[in-house]
Amino acid sequence: MGRDHTQRAMVVVVTTARRPTPELRSGAEELATELGLEVVERAGQSISALRQRHGADGVLVVAHDGITYRVGDVTFFYHPSMAKVRVRGLQLGARDVTVDAMGLQPGWRVLDCTLGRASDAAVAAHVVGTSGRVVGLEIDPIIAALTRRGLLTFDPDSRALSEALRRIDVICADHADYLAQASSRSFDVVYFDPFFEETVEASGAMQDLRAVGSHGAVTADSLAEAARVARRRVVFKTRRGLCPPLVAAWRAVAGGKSRVEYRVLDIEES
Ligand SMILES: C[S@@+](CC[C@H](N)C(=O)[O-])C[C@H]1O[C@@H](n2cnc3c(N)ncnc32)[C@H](O)[C@@H]1O
């Protein structure tokens, strides 16, 4: 899980806030059972002391205000990122370049192959509405677990976004495996947003996800399967001028001055 420069398996333990209630203890047990991890007593210790004591690379902390994942000096937790601003913008009639690249319409089914914190998936779920469906695949079990819980419990102070978050189905899976067994033409759009080789974000927004997420490249096989599984489009988010050769021939959709662009494969109706 995450990036492990030493090539050995990451050791991650689960603990609670310093003053655990029975509720926090059962939340920690539930999370640890789901992820196959050990729960360790917080016993008033700092996270770095706990890390040293248990030889852990990462610590999941179940607290009253949510779950945080602490790795090195990074703290990852679920939040909807830009989804709130983007959904609000759509409600006010603004355009959203991801939605445009997907060509999204109410009722469509979307497969997000790189879910992360589901910010793009939330925007998609808002547009496709209750008659559509958004399934998100996340290879990292910890990100999948935190995003799944966050989508169900986060209160974004926006009814439209709240409803969109609750509608996303999170599956912890490698998209290569999922796509290989998915039925042909079973989603209108198949979407990829892998990490860029080089960071585009000027600062914080994606840095914590980048630190804990999986950096595997999308393979030619996965793109070929995506083209079989998609009914209308395969969409690949990339960086302007640094498009991977595998999608270089696809149609480009760029948004304003953004350094991000989308490569789109239009599926021919047969
Ligand atoms: C750049 S982030 C996606 C951000 C996302 N679009 C959002 O709105 O939050 C890429 C995510 O894809 C995940 N990932 C990488 N390879 C994957 C794979 N083969 N299958 C599923 N998820 C994968 C990473 O762990 C990471 O969480």
GROMACS .gro file of C-alpha atoms and ligand atoms in nm:
model
  297
    1MET     CA    1   0.000   0.000   0.000
    2GLY     CA    2   0.128   0.343  -0.085
    3ARG     CA    3   0.485   0.393  -0.203
    4ASP     CA    4   0.744   0.185  -0.032
    5HIS     CA    5   1.092   0.284  -0.140
    6THR     CA    6   1.252   0.003   0.063
    7GLN     CA    7   1.055  -0.264  -0.126
    8ARG     CA    8   0.956  -0.438   0.201
    9ALA     CA    9   0.589  -0.460   0.295
   10MET     CA   10   0.455  -0.150   0.471
   11VAL     CA   11   0.373  -0.205   0.837
   12VAL     CA   12   0.056  -0.018   0.934
   13VAL     CA   13  -0.118  -0.029   1.272
   14VAL     CA   14  -0.452   0.107   1.387
   15THR     CA   15  -0.502   0.310   1.703
   16THR     CA   16  -0.745   0.560   1.854
   17ALA     CA   17  -0.735   0.919   1.972
   18ARG     CA   18  -0.555   0.968   2.305
   19ARG     CA   19  -0.877   0.936   2.505
   20PRO     CA   20  -1.066   0.650   2.340
   21THR     CA   21  -1.436   0.602   2.400
   22PRO     CA   22  -1.595   0.256   2.351
   23GLU     CA   23  -1.721   0.390   2.016
   24LEU     CA   24  -1.369   0.478   1.900
   25ARG     CA   25  -1.235   0.143   2.015
   26SER     CA   26  -1.500  -0.044   1.817
   27GLY     CA   27  -1.436   0.181   1.515
   28ALA     CA   28  -1.065   0.093   1.535
   29GLU     CA   29  -1.143  -0.280   1.567
   30GLU     CA   30  -1.377  -0.265   1.269
   31LEU     CA   31  -1.124  -0.082   1.051
   32ALA     CA   32  -0.841  -0.315   1.154
   33THR     CA   33  -1.051  -0.624   1.081
   34GLU     CA   34  -1.148  -0.487   0.739
   35LEU     CA   35  -0.785  -0.416   0.650
   36GLY     CA   36  -0.627  -0.719   0.822
   37LEU     CA   37  -0.423  -0.492   1.053
   38GLU     CA   38  -0.340  -0.491   1.423
   39VAL     CA   39  -0.497  -0.252   1.676
   40VAL     CA   40  -0.247  -0.105   1.922
   41GLU     CA   41  -0.331   0.079   2.246
   42ARG     CA   42  -0.271   0.451   2.219
   43ALA     CA   43  -0.191   0.470   2.591
   44GLY     CA   44  -0.136   0.844   2.571
   45GLN     CA   45   0.161   0.810   2.336
   46SER     CA   46   0.247   1.042   2.049
   47ILE     CA   47   0.210   0.900   1.697
   48SER     CA   48   0.587   0.903   1.644
   49ALA     CA   49   0.642   0.713   1.971
   50LEU     CA   50   0.378   0.458   1.866
   51ARG     CA   51   0.541   0.425   1.527
   52GLN     CA   52   0.880   0.356   1.680
   53ARG     CA   53   0.747   0.117   1.939
   54HIS     CA   54   0.564  -0.098   1.682
   55GLY     CA   55   0.809  -0.061   1.395
   56ALA     CA   56   0.525   0.088   1.192
   57ASP     CA   57   0.557   0.290   0.871
   58GLY     CA   58   0.201   0.414   0.899
   59VAL     CA   59  -0.060   0.463   1.170
   60LEU     CA   60  -0.435   0.488   1.121
   61VAL     CA   61  -0.586   0.701   1.396
   62VAL     CA   62  -0.958   0.663   1.468
   63ALA     CA   63  -1.073   0.984   1.635
   64HIS     CA   64  -1.398   1.165   1.707
   65ASP     CA   65  -1.359   1.388   1.402
   66GLY     CA   66  -1.272   1.105   1.161
   67ILE     CA   67  -0.988   0.875   1.063
   68THR     CA   68  -0.641   0.999   0.970
   69TYR     CA   69  -0.361   0.800   0.808
   70ARG     CA   70  -0.019   0.916   0.924
   71VAL     CA   71   0.282   0.822   0.714
   72GLY     CA   72   0.609   1.009   0.772
   73ASP     CA   73   0.512   1.375   0.794
   74VAL     CA   74   0.203   1.323   0.578
   75THR     CA   75  -0.150   1.311   0.718
   76PHE     CA   76  -0.411   1.174   0.480
   77PHE     CA   77  -0.782   1.195   0.554
   78TYR     CA   78  -1.098   1.202   0.348
   79HIS     CA   79  -1.242   1.532   0.227
   80PRO     CA   80  -1.422   1.606  -0.099
   81SER     CA   81  -1.144   1.833  -0.223
   82MET     CA   82  -1.267   2.059  -0.508
   83ALA     CA   83  -1.594   1.867  -0.553
   84LYS     CA   84  -1.793   2.118  -0.348
   85VAL     CA   85  -1.683   2.416  -0.558
   86ARG     CA   86  -1.727   2.220  -0.880
   87VAL     CA   87  -2.079   2.097  -0.797
   88ARG     CA   88  -2.177   2.448  -0.689
   89GLY     CA   89  -2.037   2.580  -1.019
   90LEU     CA   90  -2.240   2.329  -1.218
   91GLN     CA   91  -2.553   2.428  -1.026
   92LEU     CA   92  -2.487   2.790  -1.126
   93GLY     CA   93  -2.443   2.693  -1.491
   94ALA     CA   94  -2.063   2.690  -1.509
   95ARG     CA   95  -1.882   2.434  -1.723
   96ASP     CA   96  -1.662   2.161  -1.580
   97VAL     CA   97  -1.388   2.035  -1.808
   98THR     CA   98  -1.396   1.680  -1.667
   99VAL     CA   99  -1.771   1.663  -1.727
  100ASP     CA  100  -1.721   1.803  -2.078
  101ALA     CA  101  -1.445   1.551  -2.155
  102MET     CA  102  -1.673   1.270  -2.038
  103GLY     CA  103  -1.969   1.421  -2.226
  104LEU     CA  104  -2.170   1.325  -1.917
  105GLN     CA  105  -2.549   1.312  -1.924
  106PRO     CA  106  -2.804   1.222  -1.657
  107GLY     CA  107  -2.856   0.846  -1.636
  108TRP     CA  108  -2.508   0.749  -1.756
  109ARG     CA  109  -2.294   0.485  -1.587
  110VAL     CA  110  -1.937   0.586  -1.506
  111LEU     CA  111  -1.647   0.365  -1.405
  112ASP     CA  112  -1.374   0.567  -1.231
  113CYS     CA  113  -1.063   0.347  -1.247
  114THR     CA  114  -0.851   0.565  -1.016
  115LEU     CA  115  -1.086   0.675  -0.740
  116GLY     CA  116  -0.852   0.838  -0.486
  117ARG     CA  117  -1.070   1.072  -0.277
  118ALA     CA  118  -1.350   1.051  -0.532
  119SER     CA  119  -1.358   1.420  -0.607
  120ASP     CA  120  -1.406   1.359  -0.981
  121ALA     CA  121  -1.644   1.071  -0.903
  122ALA     CA  122  -1.855   1.303  -0.684
  123VAL     CA  123  -1.890   1.554  -0.966
  124ALA     CA  124  -1.981   1.270  -1.204
  125ALA     CA  125  -2.236   1.132  -0.954
  126HIS     CA  126  -2.397   1.476  -0.931
  127VAL     CA  127  -2.433   1.499  -1.311
  128VAL     CA  128  -2.555   1.142  -1.377
  129GLY     CA  129  -2.806   1.176  -1.091
  130THR     CA  130  -3.018   0.909  -0.930
  131SER     CA  131  -3.085   0.732  -1.261
  132GLY     CA  132  -2.711   0.696  -1.329
  133ARG     CA  133  -2.438   0.508  -1.150
  134VAL     CA  134  -2.079   0.576  -1.050
  135VAL     CA  135  -1.847   0.293  -0.951
  136GLY     CA  136  -1.501   0.385  -0.822
  137LEU     CA  137  -1.203   0.149  -0.818
  138GLU     CA  138  -0.916   0.211  -0.577
  139ILE     CA  139  -0.620  -0.025  -0.555
  140ASP     CA  140  -0.495   0.093  -0.216
  141PRO     CA  141  -0.702  -0.071   0.061
  142ILE     CA  142  -0.645   0.212   0.310
  143ILE     CA  143  -0.746   0.486   0.068
  144ALA     CA  144  -1.047   0.274  -0.037
  145ALA     CA  145  -1.153   0.224   0.327
  146LEU     CA  146  -1.115   0.592   0.421
  147THR     CA  147  -1.285   0.716   0.105
  148ARG     CA  148  -1.572   0.468   0.147
  149ARG     CA  149  -1.633   0.586   0.505
  150GLY     CA  150  -1.589   0.952   0.412
  151LEU     CA  151  -1.839   0.931   0.127
  152LEU     CA  152  -2.099   0.789   0.364
  153THR     CA  153  -2.041   1.023   0.658
  154PHE     CA  154  -1.892   1.355   0.540
  155ASP     CA  155  -2.132   1.645   0.577
  156PRO     CA  156  -2.045   1.890   0.298
  157ASP     CA  157  -2.308   2.149   0.387
  158SER     CA  158  -2.456   2.103   0.038
  159ARG     CA  159  -2.750   1.875  -0.020
  160ALA     CA  160  -2.660   1.814  -0.384
  161LEU     CA  161  -2.303   1.714  -0.300
  162SER     CA  162  -2.410   1.509   0.000
  163GLU     CA  163  -2.649   1.307  -0.218
  164ALA     CA  164  -2.381   1.264  -0.487
  165LEU     CA  165  -2.123   1.138  -0.233
  166ARG     CA  166  -2.365   0.878  -0.094
  167ARG     CA  167  -2.435   0.740  -0.442
  168ILE     CA  168  -2.076   0.639  -0.527
  169ASP     CA  169  -1.996   0.268  -0.502
  170VAL     CA  170  -1.638   0.212  -0.383
  171ILE     CA  171  -1.461  -0.110  -0.477
  172CYS     CA  172  -1.109  -0.187  -0.363
  173ALA     CA  173  -0.958  -0.339  -0.675
  174ASP     CA  174  -0.683  -0.305  -0.932
  175HIS     CA  175  -0.859  -0.163  -1.237
  176ALA     CA  176  -0.663  -0.409  -1.455
  177ASP     CA  177  -0.838  -0.702  -1.282
  178TYR     CA  178  -1.178  -0.535  -1.268
  179LEU     CA  179  -1.174  -0.433  -1.635
  180ALA     CA  180  -1.063  -0.780  -1.748
  181GLN     CA  181  -1.377  -0.937  -1.598
  182ALA     CA  182  -1.625  -0.654  -1.668
  183SER     CA  183  -1.891  -0.703  -1.937
  184SER     CA  184  -1.847  -0.532  -2.270
  185ARG     CA  185  -2.021  -0.191  -2.299
  186SER     CA  186  -2.130  -0.207  -1.933
  187PHE     CA  187  -2.035   0.158  -1.855
  188ASP     CA  188  -2.095   0.467  -2.068
  189VAL     CA  189  -1.765   0.622  -1.960
  190VAL     CA  190  -1.446   0.464  -1.827
  191TYR     CA  191  -1.221   0.722  -1.661
  192PHE     CA  192  -0.852   0.722  -1.564
  193ASP     CA  193  -0.675   0.985  -1.354
  194PRO     CA  194  -0.335   0.834  -1.269
  195PHE     CA  195  -0.070   1.036  -1.088
  196PHE     CA  196   0.135   1.249  -1.325
  197GLU     CA  197   0.505   1.172  -1.351
  198GLU     CA  198   0.570   1.522  -1.230
  199THR     CA  199   0.354   1.707  -0.982
  200VAL     CA  200   0.128   1.969  -1.141
  201GLU     CA  201  -0.036   2.090  -0.825
  202ALA     CA  202   0.140   2.397  -0.694
  203SER     CA  203   0.085   2.295  -0.334
  204GLY     CA  204  -0.109   2.084  -0.088
  205ALA     CA  205  -0.430   1.972  -0.258
  206MET     CA  206  -0.308   1.639  -0.398
  207GLN     CA  207   0.022   1.599  -0.211
  208ASP     CA  208  -0.109   1.379   0.070
  209LEU     CA  209  -0.289   1.149  -0.173
  210ARG     CA  210   0.025   1.140  -0.389
  211ALA     CA  211   0.230   1.034  -0.084
  212VAL     CA  212   0.007   0.739   0.008
  213GLY     CA  213  -0.145   0.638  -0.327
  214SER     CA  214  -0.028   0.384  -0.583
  215HIS     CA  215   0.181   0.518  -0.873
  216GLY     CA  216   0.151   0.229  -1.118
  217ALA     CA  217   0.115   0.327  -1.482
  218VAL     CA  218  -0.200   0.247  -1.676
  219THR     CA  219  -0.109  -0.035  -1.914
  220ALA     CA  220  -0.194  -0.085  -2.280
  221ASP     CA  221  -0.394  -0.393  -2.177
  222SER     CA  222  -0.605  -0.189  -1.933
  223LEU     CA  223  -0.673   0.075  -2.200
  224ALA     CA  224  -0.774  -0.196  -2.448
  225GLU     CA  225  -1.010  -0.348  -2.189
  226ALA     CA  226  -1.146  -0.002  -2.109
  227ALA     CA  227  -1.227   0.047  -2.479
  228ARG     CA  228  -1.422  -0.281  -2.467
  229VAL     CA  229  -1.604  -0.199  -2.139
  230ALA     CA  230  -1.697   0.160  -2.237
  231ARG     CA  231  -2.009   0.222  -2.443
  232ARG     CA  232  -1.933   0.585  -2.533
  233ARG     CA  233  -1.595   0.717  -2.414
  234VAL     CA  234  -1.270   0.634  -2.240
  235VAL     CA  235  -1.125   0.946  -2.078
  236PHE     CA  236  -0.766   0.981  -1.957
  237LYS     CA  237  -0.654   1.281  -1.753
  238THR     CA  238  -0.299   1.389  -1.825
  239ARG     CA  239  -0.069   1.687  -1.831
  240ARG     CA  240  -0.060   1.916  -2.130
  241GLY     CA  241   0.258   1.845  -2.327
  242LEU     CA  242   0.337   1.529  -2.128
  243CYS     CA  243   0.073   1.296  -2.265
  244PRO     CA  244   0.168   0.925  -2.240
  245PRO     CA  245   0.231   0.773  -2.588
  246LEU     CA  246  -0.047   0.518  -2.530
  247VAL     CA  247  -0.316   0.789  -2.545
  248ALA     CA  248  -0.136   1.044  -2.764
  249ALA     CA  249  -0.357   0.968  -3.066
  250TRP     CA  250  -0.678   1.025  -2.868
  251ARG     CA  251  -0.878   1.348  -2.902
  252ALA     CA  252  -0.753   1.623  -2.669
  253VAL     CA  253  -0.987   1.827  -2.447
  254ALA     CA  254  -0.824   2.106  -2.252
  255GLY     CA  255  -0.971   2.344  -1.999
  256GLY     CA  256  -0.879   2.711  -2.028
  257LYS     CA  257  -0.536   2.793  -1.893
  258SER     CA  258  -0.512   2.470  -1.698
  259ARG     CA  259  -0.199   2.260  -1.743
  260VAL     CA  260  -0.420   1.954  -1.725
  261GLU     CA  261  -0.576   1.805  -2.034
  262TYR     CA  262  -0.798   1.510  -2.111
  263ARG     CA  263  -0.746   1.253  -2.384
  264VAL     CA  264  -1.071   1.105  -2.508
  265LEU     CA  265  -1.133   0.787  -2.703
  266ASP     CA  266  -1.476   0.799  -2.865
  267ILE     CA  267  -1.630   0.457  -2.896
  268GLU     CA  268  -1.797   0.392  -3.230
  269GLU     CA  269  -2.159   0.280  -3.193
  270SER     CA  270  -2.198  -0.065  -3.349
  271LIG     C1  271  -0.440   1.095  -0.902
  271LIG     S1  272  -0.528   0.994  -0.791
  271LIG     C2  273  -0.696   1.011  -0.846
  271LIG     C3  274  -0.764   1.129  -0.787
  271LIG     C4  275  -0.913   1.124  -0.811
  271LIG     N1  276  -0.947   1.149  -0.950
  271LIG     C5  277  -0.988   1.219  -0.719
  271LIG     O1  278  -1.075   1.293  -0.769
  271LIG     O2  279  -0.961   1.218  -0.597
  271LIG     C6  280  -0.494   0.828  -0.848
  271LIG     C7  281  -0.555   0.721  -0.757
  271LIG     O3  282  -0.560   0.597  -0.830
  271LIG     C8  283  -0.518   0.491  -0.747
  271LIG     N2  284  -0.466   0.384  -0.837
  271LIG     C9  285  -0.344   0.375  -0.895
  271LIG     N3  286  -0.334   0.264  -0.970
  271LIG    C10  287  -0.456   0.201  -0.961
  271LIG    C11  288  -0.508   0.079  -1.015
  271LIG     N4  289  -0.433  -0.001  -1.094
  271LIG     N5  290  -0.635   0.045  -0.987
  271LIG    C12  291  -0.712   0.124  -0.906
  271LIG     N6  292  -0.666   0.239  -0.848
  271LIG    C13  293  -0.540   0.278  -0.877
  271LIG    C14  294  -0.412   0.555  -0.658
  271LIG     O4  295  -0.390   0.481  -0.538
  271LIG    C15  296  -0.474   0.693  -0.631
  271LIG     O5  297  -0.558   0.690  -0.519
   0.00000   0.00000   0.00000
